[in-house]
Amino acid sequence: MKLFTAFLTAASILGAATANPKGNDAKGRFYYKQTCKTCHTKGAKGGEVTPMSKTQAQWKLYFVKAKHNSGTEALLKVMPEEQLRDVQTFLVNHAVDSPQPETCGK
Amino acid sequence: MSEATIPRRAFFHIAAAGAVATQIGCGRRPNTAGQRYEVATACESCPNKCSVIAVVEGGMIRKLNPNPRNPKSRGMLCARGNAGILQAYDPNRLKQPMIREGKRGEGKWRNASWEEAFDYAAGKLAAIKEKYGPQGVVWSSTESFAEIFFKNLGLAYGTPNIVRHPTLCLASVNLAYSMTFGTVPSFDLQNANYVIMAGANRFESFITPDTMDLIESTMNRKARLICLDPRFTVTAAKADTWFPIKPGTDMAFILAMLHVIIGEGRYDKAFLDTYSTGFDKLQAHVIQYTPEWAEKQTEIPASEIVRIAREFSDAAPRAVFYAGRRSSWYQNDFQMRRAQAILNAVVGNWDKQGGMVPNGKMPLGELLFLPWDDPQAPRVDELDKNFPLAAKGDGAYLKLRENVLAGTPYPVKGWMISKQDPFNALPDQSKTLRMMEQMDFIGVIDIQMSDTAWYADVVFPESTYLERTDPIEMLPGIWPAVVMRQQVIKPLHNTKPCLDIVQGLAKRLNLSQYFDYTIEQWNEAAAKEMPIEMPLEYLKKHGVYASPDPPRYGATLQPEHRFVTKSGKIELFSERLQEAGHDPLPVYHAPEQPPAGRFRLVLGRKAFFTHANNTTNPWLLDFQKENRLWMHPQSAKPTGIADGDLVEVTSSVGSVRLRVKVAEEIRPDCVHMLHGFGKRSPWLKRAGEGGADAAILETAWDRVSGNAALHETFVQVRKVGVPS
Ligand code: SF4
């Protein structure tokens, strides 16, 4: 029951965030690298995941569903809501079909 | 003999004795007497980042040698690379922090300690933040390894107004290729059999190994080179065919080539079917652009356009329409580059040897730290509204200046500048001067008292590239590499590297948490992901690590490959452009032409003066001490202008005086001068003679990318004196 509530909360909060995800792209990148990349790299437990693993729409849907670990765990268990919002912003902004004009240098 | 007056001969003489011993993989190896050692580092006389081996003897840098381990620079340093040694030994360089005492630009300075300079600048920056918000300060810089620290200080301070050099240089070409292929590729000049260069002047303006590849290809392998340029440049002289194209009409030439290639079925159908989208729309679109129509626009005979189109498609995939480096020309620059990109795509040269190749990369780690909050205010250049597709982190410099001058959408009262001389880099010096005059504070980080620094409040003297260690960096390319710039000699004066300057300011702005690391820690974290043992040690020893594998072609030529575009394909027709209100296919609009008695000012570069600061280097000035205005005899004669006469060149925004070179090698409707002359700062005494292009260039920008358009100025030329 507790898990279910957590999922509902995550779904509604993150669903709202999808409409207007006021997350911080740079912070999202940091949390993604610090937390997600520990498992989601080549050869590691979670397999490689990068922003370019999904389209913008797929990432948005992922955060609406807000499930992790093959649907067995609420995303909110992985990191707090505020950080999730930042990670969502980062992943959506840099999804495979996102507009990313290439600049020279950084 | 003082350090500053050591002539070139002495440097080379001393170095020659040791040159034989200069081997690859030197690291820092003092000889037994501790007198002589070599350091593998990276050049910073331009942004190409060639690898260098510095030879130090008796504490002085005697010579800079090329480091052949770098596949990009190989066994070559250009003239600027060789002369870079004088950056350290320039007697007129900045040697300690300075604070302005008199009026802005009056030239009254007092020497300050670093503590004083930091306190003063941080106090001013804090006051502006308090009164106008962090958006009240613009943060501008030019590409360099250490630029990231400077830029991060601006972001941590909270300003959205970061503006970088691509918007004065290559933003339009970057955006056009990104919108088409999802990336900016390299051009495999070494293996191309047919090269078209329009406006790009690689044999004269920028001499690097890929220039030598092209020379080697054209001279030895008999690759064909077609040059379109209003001037008879060195590239034109070496080309198989030169067309003195009417300026601003390149897109008409390209569209007519597409007309021929598509109309005659000379395109790569299988490639386009698999990897592109929008061909049908392109096919219908270019029907209107016949070679006969293009002849009227470009003044290139229709039969020649047909010939070039056929030869180009016959030579494909080893055929490229070269994109060039600086693409700040016309207001339609983005669309012209899009047309180039589409032309390259239709002949199927993508990811093929001798064609266009997506850049290879190498893994680098990074030092992780929790970044700052997002800025609250929108950008002052209103990028989202004016140039929604432009690179957000680069901005649009000229629109930014317009809005700052107008005070909209909010006031900007501070300007932090690093490794950049906006006074000479931006067109219309009078506007830049007005922008500086309305600032409450200007802080400049530089190695010399540039014209911009001359108008600043605080000048922070940066250590030259030979005196500091910078962040290691990966150079993407056909053959990618990781390069390291490391300290060759200790700073000769009271100067600091960029990171130390940033940390000094950050501490006083309560932003230290974002800069709590050393350059060594930064580099250790970066090197960690390199695919070799003890990567940092390797880089310290060799200065560069290149992939052991030779270039690979065709990695993206898999039907399932997804290009980083909206559709996942090469976008001949771009929905994203359409959504942003731009032409989804390049539409030609004839450029305005100069009225009678006026000439179009076309710029260009010499390989020894690519940047404005090169004209202060005495070794480089030896090549050319004076900036002269090129003028065709047909244009000079009616106004009584003879070779060597002093003339006044006037546009709607200013005038400059310089002497004339009467030359057949330019179209009669154009005049030409070099960039970087006519300095104001009294500290740059040694700069060459002649006017500054920035004083007369008018403000114009490319409509899509916001990149500066520097070939849109018409000038009058009036004789004011005869040769003495
Ligand atoms: S091209 Fe010349 S100036 Fe530029 S980095 Fe290479 S050697 Fe230095």
Coordinates of N, CA and C in Angstrom, one line a residue, chain B residues 578-662:
Chain B
Q578 N 10.7 25.1 -40.3 CA 9.4 25.6 -40.7 C 8.6 26.0 -39.4
E579 N 8.7 25.1 -38.4 CA 8.1 25.5 -37.1 C 8.6 26.8 -36.5
A580 N 9.9 27.0 -36.8 CA 10.5 28.3 -36.2 C 10.2 29.5 -37.1
G581 N 9.5 29.3 -38.2 CA 9.1 30.4 -39.0 C 10.2 30.7 -40.1
H582 N 11.1 29.7 -40.4 CA 12.1 29.9 -41.4 C 11.8 29.0 -42.6
D583 N 12.5 29.3 -43.7 CA 12.3 28.5 -44.9 C 12.8 27.1 -44.6
P584 N 12.0 26.1 -44.8 CA 12.4 24.7 -44.5 C 13.3 24.2 -45.6
L585 N 13.4 24.8 -46.8 CA 14.3 24.6 -47.8 C 15.0 25.9 -48.2
P586 N 16.2 26.0 -48.6 CA 16.9 27.3 -48.8 C 16.2 28.0 -50.0
V587 N 15.7 29.2 -49.7 CA 15.1 30.0 -50.7 C 16.0 31.2 -51.0
Y588 N 16.3 31.4 -52.3 CA 17.3 32.5 -52.7 C 16.6 33.9 -52.7
H589 N 17.2 34.8 -52.1 CA 16.8 36.2 -52.2 C 18.1 37.0 -52.6
A590 N 18.0 37.7 -53.7 CA 19.1 38.4 -54.3 C 19.6 39.5 -53.3
P591 N 20.9 39.5 -53.0 CA 21.4 40.5 -52.0 C 21.4 41.9 -52.6
E592 N 21.3 42.8 -51.7 CA 21.4 44.2 -52.1 C 22.8 44.5 -52.7
Q593 N 22.9 45.3 -53.7 CA 24.3 45.6 -54.3 C 24.6 47.0 -54.0
P594 N 25.9 47.3 -54.0 CA 26.3 48.7 -53.7 C 25.9 49.7 -54.8
P595 N 25.4 50.8 -54.3 CA 25.0 51.9 -55.3 C 26.3 52.4 -56.0
A596 N 26.1 53.2 -57.1 CA 27.2 53.8 -57.8 C 28.1 54.6 -56.8
G597 N 29.4 54.4 -57.0 CA 30.3 55.2 -56.2 C 30.6 54.5 -54.8
R598 N 30.0 53.4 -54.6 CA 30.3 52.6 -53.3 C 30.7 51.2 -53.6
F599 N 31.4 50.6 -52.7 CA 32.0 49.3 -52.9 C 31.6 48.4 -51.7
R600 N 31.5 47.1 -52.0 CA 31.2 46.2 -50.9 C 32.6 45.9 -50.2
L601 N 32.6 46.0 -48.9 CA 33.8 45.7 -48.2 C 33.8 44.2 -47.9
V602 N 34.8 43.5 -48.5 CA 34.9 42.0 -48.2 C 36.2 41.8 -47.3
L603 N 36.0 41.0 -46.3 CA 37.2 40.8 -45.4 C 37.9 39.5 -45.8
G604 N 39.0 39.2 -45.1 CA 39.7 38.0 -45.4 C 40.8 37.9 -44.3
R605 N 41.5 36.8 -44.4 CA 42.6 36.6 -43.4 C 43.9 36.2 -44.1
K606 N 45.0 36.5 -43.5 CA 46.3 36.0 -43.8 C 46.6 35.0 -42.7
A607 N 47.3 33.9 -43.1 CA 47.6 32.9 -42.1 C 48.4 33.4 -40.9
F608 N 49.1 34.5 -41.1 CA 49.8 35.0 -39.9 C 49.1 36.0 -39.1
F609 N 47.9 36.4 -39.6 CA 47.0 37.4 -38.8 C 45.6 36.9 -38.7
T610 N 45.4 35.7 -38.2 CA 44.0 35.3 -38.2 C 43.2 36.1 -37.2
H611 N 43.8 36.4 -36.1 CA 43.1 37.1 -35.0 C 43.7 38.5 -34.8
A612 N 42.9 39.4 -34.3 CA 43.3 40.8 -34.1 C 44.6 40.9 -33.3
N613 N 44.8 40.0 -32.3 CA 46.0 40.1 -31.5 C 47.2 39.7 -32.2
N614 N 47.1 39.0 -33.3 CA 48.4 38.6 -34.0 C 49.1 39.8 -34.6
T615 N 48.5 40.9 -34.8 CA 49.2 42.0 -35.5 C 50.1 42.7 -34.5
T616 N 50.1 42.3 -33.3 CA 51.0 42.9 -32.3 C 52.3 42.1 -32.1
N617 N 52.4 41.0 -32.8 CA 53.6 40.1 -32.7 C 54.6 40.5 -33.7
P618 N 55.8 41.0 -33.3 CA 56.8 41.5 -34.2 C 57.2 40.5 -35.3
W619 N 57.3 39.2 -34.9 CA 57.8 38.2 -35.9 C 56.7 38.1 -37.0
L620 N 55.4 38.2 -36.6 CA 54.4 38.1 -37.6 C 54.3 39.3 -38.4
L621 N 54.5 40.4 -37.8 CA 54.4 41.7 -38.5 C 55.5 41.8 -39.6
D622 N 56.6 41.1 -39.4 CA 57.6 41.0 -40.4 C 57.1 40.6 -41.8
F623 N 56.0 39.8 -41.7 CA 55.4 39.3 -43.0 C 54.7 40.5 -43.7
Q624 N 54.1 41.3 -42.9 CA 53.3 42.4 -43.5 C 53.0 43.4 -42.4
K625 N 53.6 44.6 -42.6 CA 53.6 45.6 -41.6 C 52.4 46.6 -41.7
E626 N 51.7 46.5 -42.8 CA 50.7 47.5 -43.1 C 49.5 46.9 -43.7
N627 N 48.3 47.4 -43.3 CA 47.1 47.0 -43.9 C 46.8 47.9 -45.0
R628 N 46.6 47.3 -46.2 CA 46.3 48.2 -47.4 C 44.9 47.8 -47.9
L629 N 44.3 48.8 -48.5 CA 42.9 48.6 -49.1 C 43.1 48.1 -50.5
W630 N 42.7 46.9 -50.8 CA 42.7 46.4 -52.2 C 41.6 47.2 -53.0
M631 N 42.0 47.6 -54.2 CA 41.0 48.3 -55.0 C 41.3 48.0 -56.5
H632 N 40.3 47.7 -57.3 CA 40.6 47.4 -58.7 C 40.9 48.7 -59.4
P633 N 41.9 48.6 -60.4 CA 42.3 49.8 -61.2 C 41.1 50.5 -61.8
Q634 N 40.1 49.7 -62.3 CA 38.9 50.4 -62.9 C 38.2 51.3 -61.9
S635 N 38.2 50.9 -60.7 CA 37.5 51.7 -59.6 C 38.4 52.8 -59.1
A636 N 39.7 52.6 -59.1 CA 40.6 53.6 -58.5 C 40.8 54.7 -59.5
K637 N 41.0 54.4 -60.8 CA 41.4 55.4 -61.8 C 40.4 56.6 -61.9
P638 N 39.1 56.4 -62.0 CA 38.2 57.5 -62.2 C 38.3 58.5 -61.0
T639 N 38.6 58.0 -59.8 CA 38.7 59.0 -58.7 C 40.1 59.4 -58.4
G640 N 41.0 59.1 -59.4 CA 42.4 59.6 -59.3 C 43.2 58.9 -58.2
I641 N 42.8 57.7 -57.9 CA 43.5 57.0 -56.8 C 44.6 56.1 -57.4
A642 N 45.8 56.3 -57.0 CA 46.9 55.5 -57.5 C 47.5 54.6 -56.4
D643 N 48.2 53.6 -56.8 CA 48.8 52.7 -55.8 C 49.6 53.4 -54.7
G644 N 49.4 53.1 -53.5 CA 50.1 53.8 -52.4 C 49.5 55.0 -51.9
D645 N 48.5 55.5 -52.5 CA 47.8 56.7 -52.0 C 47.1 56.5 -50.7
L646 N 47.1 57.5 -49.9 CA 46.3 57.4 -48.6 C 44.9 57.7 -48.9
V647 N 44.0 56.8 -48.5 CA 42.5 57.1 -48.7 C 41.8 57.0 -47.4
E648 N 40.6 57.7 -47.5 CA 39.7 57.6 -46.4 C 38.5 56.6 -46.8
V649 N 38.3 55.6 -46.0 CA 37.2 54.7 -46.4 C 36.1 54.9 -45.4
T650 N 34.9 55.2 -45.9 CA 33.8 55.7 -45.1 C 32.6 54.8 -45.3
S651 N 32.0 54.4 -44.2 CA 30.7 53.7 -44.3 C 29.7 54.5 -43.5
S652 N 28.5 54.0 -43.2 CA 27.5 54.8 -42.5 C 27.9 54.9 -41.0
V653 N 28.8 54.1 -40.6 CA 29.1 54.2 -39.1 C 30.5 54.7 -38.8
G654 N 31.3 54.9 -39.8 CA 32.7 55.5 -39.4 C 33.6 55.5 -40.6
S655 N 34.8 56.0 -40.4 CA 35.8 56.0 -41.5 C 37.2 55.7 -40.9
V656 N 38.0 55.2 -41.8 CA 39.4 54.9 -41.4 C 40.3 55.3 -42.6
R657 N 41.5 55.5 -42.2 CA 42.5 55.9 -43.3 C 43.5 54.8 -43.4
L658 N 43.8 54.5 -44.7 CA 44.9 53.5 -44.9 C 45.3 53.7 -46.4
R659 N 46.4 53.1 -46.7 CA 46.9 53.3 -48.1 C 46.3 52.2 -49.0
V660 N 46.4 52.5 -50.3 CA 45.7 51.7 -51.3 C 46.7 50.7 -52.0
K661 N 46.2 49.5 -52.2 CA 46.9 48.6 -53.1 C 46.0 48.5 -54.3
V662 N 46.4 49.1 -55.4 CA 45.6 48.9 -56.6 C 46.0 47.6 -57.2

